[in-house]
CSV table of C-alpha atoms in Angstrom, one decimal:
chain,number,residue,atom,x,y,z
V,1,MET,CA,121.7,86.7,99.6
V,2,PHE,CA,120.5,87.5,96.2
V,3,ASN,CA,119.2,84.0,95.7
V,4,GLY,CA,116.5,85.4,98.1
V,5,ILE,CA,115.3,87.9,95.6
V,6,LEU,CA,116.0,85.9,92.4
V,7,PRO,CA,112.3,85.3,91.5
V,8,GLU,CA,111.8,89.4,91.8
V,9,ILE,CA,115.3,90.0,89.8
V,10,ILE,CA,113.9,87.9,86.8
V,11,ILE,CA,110.5,89.6,86.4
V,12,SER,CA,112.3,92.7,86.5
V,13,ILE,CA,114.5,91.7,83.8
V,14,ALA,CA,111.5,90.3,82.0
V,15,ALA,CA,109.7,94.0,82.1
V,16,LEU,CA,112.7,95.5,80.9
V,17,PHE,CA,113.0,93.0,77.9
V,18,PHE,CA,109.3,93.4,77.2
V,19,PHE,CA,109.7,97.4,77.4
V,20,GLY,CA,112.4,97.1,74.8
V,21,CYS,CA,110.3,94.6,72.5
V,22,ALA,CA,107.4,97.4,72.7
V,23,LEU,CA,110.0,100.0,72.0
V,24,PHE,CA,111.5,98.3,69.0
V,25,ASP,CA,108.5,96.6,67.8
V,26,TYR,CA,109.7,93.2,68.3
V,27,LYS,CA,106.6,90.7,67.9
V,28,LYS,CA,107.8,87.2,68.8
V,29,ILE,CA,107.3,87.8,72.4
V,30,PHE,CA,105.4,84.7,73.6
V,31,PRO,CA,108.0,82.1,73.9
V,32,TRP,CA,110.2,84.6,75.8
V,33,ALA,CA,107.2,85.4,78.1
V,34,VAL,CA,107.0,81.5,79.0
V,35,GLY,CA,110.7,81.5,79.6
V,36,PHE,CA,110.6,84.0,82.1
V,37,GLY,CA,107.6,82.6,83.8
V,38,VAL,CA,109.4,79.2,83.9
V,39,ALA,CA,112.5,80.7,85.1
V,40,ALA,CA,110.8,82.9,87.9
V,41,THR,CA,108.8,79.8,89.1
V,42,LEU,CA,112.0,77.5,89.7
V,43,ALA,CA,113.9,80.5,90.9
V,44,ASN,CA,111.4,80.0,94.1
V,45,LEU,CA,112.9,76.6,94.7
V,46,VAL,CA,116.3,78.0,95.0
V,47,SER,CA,115.4,80.3,97.9
V,48,LEU,CA,112.7,77.9,99.5
V,49,HIS,CA,114.2,77.5,103.0
V,50,GLU,CA,116.0,80.5,102.9
V,51,GLN,CA,115.5,83.6,105.2
V,52,HIS,CA,116.7,86.9,104.4
V,53,ALA,CA,115.6,90.4,105.3
V,54,PHE,CA,115.8,93.5,102.9
V,55,PHE,CA,115.4,96.9,103.2
V,56,HIS,CA,116.1,97.1,106.9
V,57,GLY,CA,113.5,94.5,107.7
V,58,ALA,CA,110.6,96.0,105.4
V,59,PHE,CA,110.8,93.1,102.9
V,60,MET,CA,111.1,89.4,104.3
V,61,VAL,CA,112.1,86.5,102.2
V,62,ASP,CA,111.0,83.5,104.2
V,63,GLY,CA,108.7,80.1,103.8
V,64,PHE,CA,105.7,82.3,103.9
V,65,SER,CA,106.5,84.7,101.2
V,66,ARG,CA,108.1,82.0,98.9
V,67,PHE,CA,104.9,80.1,99.0
V,68,PHE,CA,102.9,82.9,97.6
V,69,SER,CA,106.1,84.1,95.4
V,70,PHE,CA,105.7,80.6,94.2
V,71,LEU,CA,102.2,80.6,93.3
V,72,ILE,CA,102.3,84.0,91.9
V,73,CYS,CA,105.2,83.2,89.5
V,74,ALA,CA,103.4,79.9,88.5
V,75,SER,CA,100.2,81.9,87.8
V,76,PHE,CA,102.1,84.2,86.1
V,77,LEU,CA,103.6,81.5,83.8
V,78,LEU,CA,100.0,80.0,83.3
V,79,ALA,CA,98.3,83.6,82.5
V,80,CYS,CA,101.1,84.2,79.9
V,81,VAL,CA,100.5,80.8,78.1
V,82,ILE,CA,96.9,81.2,78.3
V,83,ALA,CA,97.4,84.9,76.7
V,84,GLY,CA,99.6,83.3,74.1
V,85,LYS,CA,96.6,83.5,71.5
V,86,LEU,CA,96.2,87.2,71.5
V,87,ARG,CA,93.7,88.4,68.8
V,88,GLN,CA,95.1,89.6,65.6
V,89,THR,CA,93.7,93.1,66.4
V,90,ASP,CA,95.5,93.2,69.6
V,91,GLN,CA,99.0,91.9,68.7
V,92,GLU,CA,100.7,95.7,67.7
V,93,LYS,CA,100.8,96.3,71.5
V,94,VAL,CA,101.9,92.5,72.6
V,95,GLY,CA,105.0,94.0,74.2
V,96,GLU,CA,103.3,96.7,76.1
V,97,PHE,CA,100.9,93.9,77.5
V,98,PHE,CA,103.7,91.5,79.0
V,99,PHE,CA,105.3,94.8,79.9
V,100,PHE,CA,102.7,95.7,82.3
V,101,VAL,CA,101.7,92.5,83.6
V,102,SER,CA,105.4,91.8,84.5
V,103,ILE,CA,105.5,95.2,86.5
V,104,GLY,CA,102.2,94.2,88.1
V,105,THR,CA,103.4,90.5,89.2
V,106,LEU,CA,106.8,92.5,90.7
V,107,GLY,CA,104.5,94.7,92.9
V,108,LEU,CA,102.4,91.5,94.0
V,109,LEU,CA,105.7,89.7,94.9
V,110,LEU,CA,106.6,92.9,96.8
V,111,VAL,CA,103.3,92.5,98.7
V,112,THR,CA,103.7,88.9,99.5
V,113,GLY,CA,107.1,89.9,101.6
V,114,ALA,CA,106.3,93.2,103.0
V,115,THR,CA,106.5,93.2,106.8
V,116,GLU,CA,105.6,97.0,107.0
V,117,LEU,CA,102.9,99.0,105.9
V,118,LEU,CA,104.4,101.6,103.6
V,119,THR,CA,106.2,98.8,101.7
V,120,LEU,CA,103.1,97.1,101.7
V,121,PHE,CA,101.4,100.3,100.0
V,122,ILE,CA,104.2,100.9,97.5
V,123,GLY,CA,104.0,97.1,96.4
V,124,LEU,CA,100.0,97.5,95.8
V,125,GLU,CA,100.7,100.8,93.8
V,126,ILE,CA,103.1,99.1,91.8
V,127,SER,CA,100.7,96.2,91.1
V,128,SER,CA,97.8,98.3,90.5
V,129,TYR,CA,98.4,100.9,88.0
V,130,PRO,CA,99.8,98.6,85.4
V,131,LEU,CA,96.4,96.4,85.8
V,132,PHE,CA,94.6,99.6,85.0
V,133,ILE,CA,96.4,100.1,82.0
V,134,VAL,CA,95.9,96.6,80.6
V,135,ALA,CA,92.4,96.7,81.4
V,136,SER,CA,91.9,99.0,78.7
V,137,TYR,CA,93.9,96.8,76.4
V,138,ARG,CA,91.3,96.0,73.5
V,139,LYS,CA,90.6,99.0,71.4
V,140,GLY,CA,87.1,99.8,69.9
V,141,LEU,CA,85.0,99.0,73.1
V,142,GLY,CA,82.4,101.5,74.4
V,143,PHE,CA,81.5,99.6,77.3
V,144,GLN,CA,85.2,98.9,78.2
V,145,PHE,CA,85.8,102.7,79.0
V,146,GLU,CA,83.2,102.7,81.4
V,147,SER,CA,84.5,99.4,83.2
V,148,VAL,CA,88.3,100.5,83.3
V,149,ALA,CA,87.1,104.3,84.6
V,150,LYS,CA,85.1,102.2,87.5
V,151,TYR,CA,88.2,100.2,88.0
V,152,MET,CA,90.5,103.2,88.4
V,153,VAL,CA,88.0,105.2,90.4
V,154,PHE,CA,87.4,102.2,93.0
V,155,GLY,CA,90.9,101.6,93.0
V,156,ALA,CA,92.4,104.8,93.8
V,157,VAL,CA,89.2,105.1,96.5
V,158,SER,CA,90.5,101.7,98.3
V,159,MET,CA,94.1,103.1,98.1
V,160,ALA,CA,93.2,106.3,99.7
V,161,PHE,CA,91.0,104.2,102.6
V,162,MET,CA,94.2,102.1,103.2
V,163,LEU,CA,96.8,105.1,103.1
V,164,TYR,CA,94.3,107.0,105.6
V,165,GLY,CA,94.3,103.6,107.7
V,166,ILE,CA,98.2,103.5,107.7
V,167,THR,CA,98.6,107.2,108.7
V,168,TYR,CA,96.1,106.4,111.5
V,169,MET,CA,97.8,103.3,112.8
V,170,TYR,CA,101.2,105.2,112.5
V,171,GLY,CA,99.8,107.9,114.7
V,172,ALA,CA,98.4,105.4,117.5
V,173,PHE,CA,101.1,102.9,117.3
V,174,GLY,CA,104.1,104.8,116.8
V,175,SER,CA,105.6,102.2,114.0
V,176,THR,CA,104.6,101.0,110.5
V,177,PHE,CA,106.3,97.4,111.3
V,178,PHE,CA,103.9,94.6,112.0
V,179,ALA,CA,105.9,93.3,114.5
V,180,ASP,CA,105.5,96.3,116.5
V,181,ILE,CA,101.8,96.9,115.8
V,182,ILE,CA,100.4,93.3,116.4
V,183,PRO,CA,101.7,92.9,119.9
V,184,ALA,CA,100.6,96.2,120.8
V,185,ILE,CA,97.2,96.2,119.6
V,186,PRO,CA,95.5,94.8,123.2
V,187,ASN,CA,96.8,97.9,124.5
V,188,HIS,CA,94.9,100.0,122.2
V,189,LEU,CA,91.4,98.6,122.4
V,190,ASP,CA,89.9,102.0,123.3
V,191,ASP,CA,92.0,104.2,120.9
V,192,PRO,CA,89.7,105.3,118.3
V,193,MET,CA,92.6,106.5,116.2
V,194,ALA,CA,93.9,102.6,116.6
V,195,ILE,CA,90.6,101.1,115.7
V,196,LEU,CA,89.7,103.4,112.4
V,197,GLY,CA,93.2,103.0,111.0
V,198,VAL,CA,92.6,99.1,111.2
V,199,ILE,CA,89.1,99.6,109.5
V,200,LEU,CA,90.3,101.6,106.9
V,201,PHE,CA,93.3,99.5,106.2
V,202,MET,CA,91.0,96.3,106.1
V,203,ALA,CA,88.7,98.2,103.7
V,204,GLY,CA,91.4,98.9,101.1
V,205,LEU,CA,92.3,95.1,101.4
V,206,LEU,CA,88.8,93.5,100.9
V,207,TYR,CA,88.7,95.7,97.6
V,208,LYS,CA,91.8,93.4,96.3
V,209,LEU,CA,89.8,90.4,97.7
V,210,ALA,CA,86.7,91.5,95.8
V,211,ALA,CA,84.9,90.8,98.9
V,212,PHE,CA,81.5,92.5,99.9
V,213,PRO,CA,80.9,95.4,100.1
V,214,PHE,CA,84.0,96.3,98.0
V,215,HIS,CA,83.1,94.1,94.9
V,216,PHE,CA,81.2,96.5,92.9
V,217,TRP,CA,84.1,96.8,90.5
V,218,ALA,CA,84.2,93.1,89.7
V,219,PRO,CA,81.5,92.3,87.5
V,220,ASP,CA,81.9,95.4,85.2
V,221,VAL,CA,85.9,95.0,85.0
V,222,TYR,CA,85.6,91.1,84.3
V,223,ALA,CA,82.9,91.8,81.5
V,224,GLY,CA,84.5,95.0,79.9
V,225,ALA,CA,88.4,93.7,79.6
V,226,ALA,CA,89.8,91.3,77.4
V,227,ALA,CA,89.8,87.7,78.8
V,228,GLU,CA,93.3,87.4,78.7
V,229,VAL,CA,93.6,90.4,80.8
V,230,VAL,CA,91.1,89.2,83.2
V,231,ALA,CA,93.1,85.8,83.6
V,232,PHE,CA,95.5,88.0,85.3
V,233,ILE,CA,93.3,90.3,87.1
V,234,ALA,CA,91.4,87.2,88.4
V,235,ALA,CA,94.0,85.2,89.9
V,236,LEU,CA,97.3,86.9,90.7
V,237,PRO,CA,95.9,90.1,93.0
V,238,LYS,CA,93.7,87.4,94.9
V,239,LEU,CA,96.8,85.4,95.8
V,240,ALA,CA,98.4,88.5,97.0
V,241,ALA,CA,95.6,89.7,99.1
V,242,VAL,CA,95.2,86.2,100.6
V,243,ALA,CA,99.0,86.2,101.6
V,244,LEU,CA,98.2,89.9,103.0
V,245,LEU,CA,95.3,88.9,104.8
V,246,VAL,CA,96.6,86.1,106.4
V,247,ARG,CA,99.8,87.7,107.8
V,248,VAL,CA,98.0,90.7,109.2
V,249,SER,CA,95.2,88.7,110.7
V,250,SER,CA,96.2,88.6,113.9
V,251,MET,CA,96.0,92.3,113.7
V,252,PHE,CA,91.8,92.5,113.4
V,253,MET,CA,91.7,89.2,115.4
V,254,GLY,CA,92.9,91.1,118.3
V,255,MET,CA,90.1,93.5,118.3
V,256,ASP,CA,87.2,91.5,119.3
V,257,GLY,CA,84.6,93.7,117.8
V,258,LEU,CA,86.0,93.2,114.5
V,259,VAL,CA,85.3,89.4,114.4
V,260,PRO,CA,81.7,89.6,114.0
V,261,VAL,CA,82.0,92.2,111.1
V,262,LEU,CA,84.4,89.8,109.4
V,263,THR,CA,82.1,86.9,109.8
V,264,ILE,CA,79.1,89.0,108.5
V,265,LEU,CA,80.9,90.1,105.6
V,266,SER,CA,82.1,86.5,104.9
V,267,ILE,CA,78.5,85.2,104.8
V,268,LEU,CA,77.4,88.6,102.8
V,269,SER,CA,80.1,87.8,100.4
V,270,MET,CA,79.2,84.0,99.9
V,271,THR,CA,75.4,84.8,99.7
V,272,LEU,CA,75.5,87.7,97.5
V,273,GLY,CA,77.8,86.5,95.0
V,274,ASN,CA,76.0,83.3,94.3
V,275,LEU,CA,72.7,84.9,94.3
V,276,MET,CA,73.9,87.3,91.6
V,277,ALA,CA,75.9,84.5,89.8
V,278,LEU,CA,72.6,82.8,89.3
V,279,ALA,CA,71.0,85.5,87.4
V,280,GLN,CA,74.1,86.0,84.7
V,281,ASN,CA,74.1,84.8,81.1
V,282,GLU,CA,77.5,85.9,80.2
V,283,LEU,CA,80.4,83.6,81.6
V,284,LYS,CA,82.9,86.6,82.8
V,285,ARG,CA,80.2,88.2,84.5
V,286,LEU,CA,79.3,84.9,86.1
V,287,LEU,CA,83.0,84.3,87.1
V,288,ALA,CA,83.1,87.8,88.5
V,289,TYR,CA,80.2,87.0,90.9
V,290,SER,CA,81.8,83.5,91.9
V,291,ALA,CA,85.3,85.3,92.7
V,292,VAL,CA,82.9,87.4,95.2
V,293,SER,CA,81.4,84.2,96.5
V,294,HIS,CA,85.0,82.6,96.8
V,295,ALA,CA,86.3,85.7,98.5
V,296,GLY,CA,83.9,84.9,101.4
V,297,TYR,CA,85.0,81.3,101.6
V,298,ILE,CA,88.8,82.4,102.1
V,299,MET,CA,87.6,84.9,104.9
V,300,LEU,CA,86.0,82.0,106.8
V,301,GLY,CA,89.9,80.7,107.5
V,302,LEU,CA,90.5,83.9,109.3
V,303,LEU,CA,87.7,82.9,111.9
V,304,ALA,CA,89.9,79.9,113.0
V,305,PRO,CA,93.4,80.9,112.9
V,306,GLY,CA,94.4,78.2,115.9
V,307,ASP,CA,92.4,75.4,114.3
V,308,GLY,CA,93.8,75.3,110.8
V,309,GLY,CA,92.1,78.0,109.3
V,310,LEU,CA,94.6,80.3,107.8
V,311,GLN,CA,96.8,76.7,106.6
V,312,ALA,CA,93.2,76.1,104.8
V,313,ALA,CA,92.7,79.4,103.4
V,314,LEU,CA,96.4,79.3,102.1
V,315,PHE,CA,95.1,76.1,100.3
V,316,TYR,CA,92.1,77.3,98.9
V,317,GLY,CA,93.5,80.4,97.6
V,318,ALA,CA,96.0,78.5,95.7
V,319,VAL,CA,93.3,76.1,94.5
V,320,TYR,CA,90.9,79.1,93.6
V,321,ALA,CA,93.9,80.7,91.6
V,322,LEU,CA,94.6,77.1,89.7
V,323,MET,CA,90.3,77.0,89.1
V,324,THR,CA,90.0,80.7,87.9
V,325,LEU,CA,92.9,80.1,85.3
V,326,ALA,CA,91.4,76.8,83.9
V,327,ALA,CA,88.1,78.6,83.7
V,328,PHE,CA,89.6,81.5,81.5
V,329,LEU,CA,91.6,78.9,79.4
V,330,ILE,CA,88.2,77.7,77.9
V,331,ALA,CA,86.6,81.2,78.1
V,332,ILE,CA,89.3,82.5,75.8
V,333,GLU,CA,89.1,79.4,73.2
V,334,VAL,CA,85.4,79.8,73.2
V,335,ALA,CA,85.2,83.4,72.4
V,336,GLY,CA,87.6,83.6,69.6
V,337,GLU,CA,87.6,86.8,68.0
V,338,GLU,CA,84.4,87.9,70.0
V,339,HIS,CA,84.8,90.1,73.3
V,340,ASP,CA,81.5,88.7,75.2
V,341,ILE,CA,81.1,85.1,76.2
V,342,PRO,CA,77.3,84.5,76.2
V,343,LEU,CA,76.7,81.1,78.1
V,344,GLU,CA,75.0,80.0,75.1
V,345,ASN,CA,78.2,80.0,72.8
V,346,LEU,CA,79.2,77.3,75.3
V,347,ARG,CA,76.5,74.9,73.7
V,348,GLY,CA,77.3,71.9,71.9
V,349,LEU,CA,81.0,72.4,73.2
V,350,TRP,CA,81.1,68.9,73.6
V,351,LYS,CA,80.9,68.2,69.7
V,352,ARG,CA,83.3,71.0,68.9
V,353,SER,CA,85.9,70.2,71.6
V,354,PRO,CA,85.5,67.3,73.6
V,355,SER,CA,88.8,67.8,75.6
V,356,LEU,CA,87.7,71.7,76.6
V,357,ALA,CA,84.2,70.1,77.5
V,358,ILE,CA,85.8,67.9,80.0
V,359,MET,CA,88.1,70.5,81.4
V,360,LEU,CA,85.1,72.7,81.8
V,361,ALA,CA,83.2,70.0,83.5
V,362,VAL,CA,86.2,69.4,86.1
V,363,THR,CA,86.7,73.1,86.5
V,364,PHE,CA,83.2,74.2,87.3
V,365,ILE,CA,82.4,71.1,89.6
V,366,SER,CA,85.8,71.9,91.5
V,367,LEU,CA,84.4,75.8,91.7
V,368,ALA,CA,81.3,74.4,92.6
V,369,GLY,CA,82.9,72.5,95.7
V,370,LEU,CA,81.7,69.1,94.8
V,371,PRO,CA,83.6,66.0,95.4
V,372,PRO,CA,86.3,64.5,94.1
V,373,MET,CA,87.7,68.0,92.9
V,374,ALA,CA,90.1,70.4,94.6
V,375,GLY,CA,87.4,72.9,95.2
V,376,PHE,CA,85.6,70.4,97.4
V,377,THR,CA,88.5,69.4,99.8
V,378,GLY,CA,89.5,73.4,100.2
V,379,LYS,CA,85.9,74.1,101.3
V,380,LEU,CA,85.9,71.0,103.5
V,381,PHE,CA,89.4,72.2,105.1
V,382,LEU,CA,87.8,75.8,105.6
V,383,ILE,CA,84.0,74.4,107.0
V,384,MET,CA,85.9,72.0,109.4
V,385,SER,CA,88.5,74.3,110.8
V,386,VAL,CA,85.5,77.1,111.5
V,387,TRP,CA,83.4,74.3,113.0
V,388,LYS,CA,86.3,73.2,115.5
V,389,ALA,CA,86.6,77.1,116.2
V,390,GLY,CA,82.9,77.1,117.6
V,391,TYR,CA,81.1,79.0,114.4
V,392,PHE,CA,77.9,77.5,113.6
V,393,TRP,CA,76.3,80.0,111.5
V,394,PRO,CA,79.3,80.7,109.3
V,395,VAL,CA,79.5,76.7,108.7
V,396,LEU,CA,75.7,76.6,108.0
V,397,ALA,CA,76.0,79.6,105.5
V,398,ALA,CA,78.9,77.8,103.8
V,399,VAL,CA,77.2,74.6,103.1
V,400,LEU,CA,73.9,76.6,102.2
V,401,ASN,CA,75.9,78.6,99.8
V,402,THR,CA,77.9,75.8,98.2
V,403,LEU,CA,74.6,74.1,97.3
V,404,LEU,CA,73.3,77.4,95.9
V,405,GLY,CA,76.3,77.8,93.9
V,406,SER,CA,76.2,74.3,92.3
V,407,PHE,CA,73.2,75.3,90.2
V,408,TYR,CA,74.8,77.8,88.3
V,409,TYR,CA,77.9,76.0,87.9
V,410,LEU,CA,76.1,72.8,87.0
V,411,ARG,CA,73.9,74.8,84.6
V,412,VAL,CA,77.1,75.9,82.7
V,413,ILE,CA,78.3,72.5,82.3
V,414,LYS,CA,74.7,71.3,81.2
V,415,ILE,CA,74.9,74.0,78.5
V,416,SER,CA,78.2,72.7,77.3
V,417,LEU,CA,77.2,69.1,77.1
V,418,VAL,CA,73.9,69.3,75.3
V,419,GLY,CA,72.4,70.8,72.4
V,420,GLY,CA,74.4,72.4,69.6
V,421,LYS,CA,74.3,72.0,65.7
V,422,GLU,CA,74.9,68.6,64.2
V,423,GLU,CA,77.3,70.2,61.7
V,424,GLU,CA,79.2,72.2,64.3
V,425,GLN,CA,82.6,73.0,63.4
V,426,PRO,CA,85.5,71.7,65.5
V,427,LEU,CA,87.2,74.4,67.4
V,428,VAL,CA,90.6,74.9,66.1
V,429,LEU,CA,92.9,75.0,69.2
V,430,PRO,CA,96.6,76.2,69.4
V,431,ILE,CA,98.8,73.0,69.9
V,432,TYR,CA,99.5,73.6,73.6
V,433,VAL,CA,95.7,73.9,74.8
V,434,ARG,CA,95.0,70.5,74.9
V,435,PRO,CA,97.9,69.1,76.8
V,436,LEU,CA,97.4,72.3,78.8
V,437,ALA,CA,93.7,71.7,79.6
V,438,VAL,CA,94.7,67.9,80.4
V,439,ALA,CA,97.4,68.9,83.0
V,440,LEU,CA,95.2,71.4,84.8
V,441,GLY,CA,92.4,69.0,85.0
V,442,LEU,CA,94.5,66.3,86.2
V,443,LEU,CA,96.0,68.7,88.9
V,444,ILE,CA,92.6,69.9,89.9
V,445,LEU,CA,91.5,66.3,90.6
V,446,PHE,CA,95.0,65.4,92.2
V,447,LEU,CA,94.7,68.0,94.4
V,448,GLY,CA,91.1,66.9,95.6
V,449,LEU,CA,92.2,63.6,96.2
V,450,MET,CA,95.6,63.9,97.4
V,451,PRO,CA,95.7,67.3,98.9
V,452,GLY,CA,98.5,66.6,101.6
V,453,SER,CA,101.5,68.1,99.7
V,454,LEU,CA,100.2,71.5,99.2
V,455,LEU,CA,98.4,71.3,102.6
V,456,ASN,CA,101.6,70.6,104.2
V,457,LEU,CA,103.5,73.3,102.4
V,458,ALA,CA,100.9,75.7,103.5
V,459,GLY,CA,101.1,74.6,106.9
V,460,ALA,CA,105.2,75.1,106.6
V,461,ALA,CA,104.3,78.6,105.4
V,462,ILE,CA,102.0,79.6,108.3
V,463,ALA,CA,104.8,78.1,110.8
V,464,VAL,CA,107.1,80.8,109.9
V,465,LEU,CA,104.7,83.6,110.7
């Protein structure tokens, strides 16, 4: 039975190990972080086809939770590798850094398997507070304190919304288990307590996804935190949010009045995110508004649960995490010892590091949703599923926003390929960066050309719900 929670056990051991390293000032942590990430990722394969209920059914290990557990552990591994080049000024707290991100990852794993509202809330709390702390990891940055304060305040408010929602839902349905709540929703369509509970619960969830109108924290946090930290914040919680959205999708799809609201929020997230990204001249802020727009695309899949929309949302969530981590690998190497990453710093990247420039082109073409990359395939699946479900306006909005987003993504690629001084010094990259860049670029291309394997895994995960 313990095979079912082997990834969680490994991440827990990792957290205890990193706590000890911080306590005894042990600095050679990077290989251990990678090792724990590899072990946790492989451990998911052991329990891939197992199904166990823990804590009286409050936590479920099944194909759905293992799908997201694998993605989160793999993203944890990649984020640890990306964070390997911690700046010299940050080395003194490297133990604390990996301790907190391990605890945050453990909370996200709890979220993916939660089948009950209080277990879910505890998982979100466990994942949130460590990320609040690591967001302030870099010392001596005045703007950073403002961004961390916003992150904590918005996070606390969103958790309050969700907790109030859970309270009202328990009062209306008499249970905190999804299996009891979802079938009872058709009988509570006129119950104000039930409707208010679901709305407040969804508000907290959309904060985690950084979707409109709960996206205001993202630009300042992305810009204020160190790039190594933002790699975690941008990828891992988004995967858990997608898992939770899909698991409870039938909850709000059963309320007809919430479907138009979800449609409008999806369109506004795509549009506002892209419009704001057009005006950005700093890479991390641009990626923050890009995250808002991608949240809108993911929400599209929820409109077509019976037409492959949920499967497409899982596929796109996985691809988005991959693209985001690839983008931050580039950002960290370009930034060097600097905190901000103006787009002008990318100018002439082709001359300084052709491999990074090629990877940037592959990643941003995929983020734009252009063929033949994985981002294009993911958006195509989402748009096709929503079209089959009979939604015209969301499809039109998605297509137009893909064209709109292409402007700023291609602008970044153009800056990296042209200009620069003739005597530009080549970037000195850690030994692992080039192979990792090539591997991520090839994986993005592979999933664009041959998406069947990941799509089938997503379909199998949906089938157990």
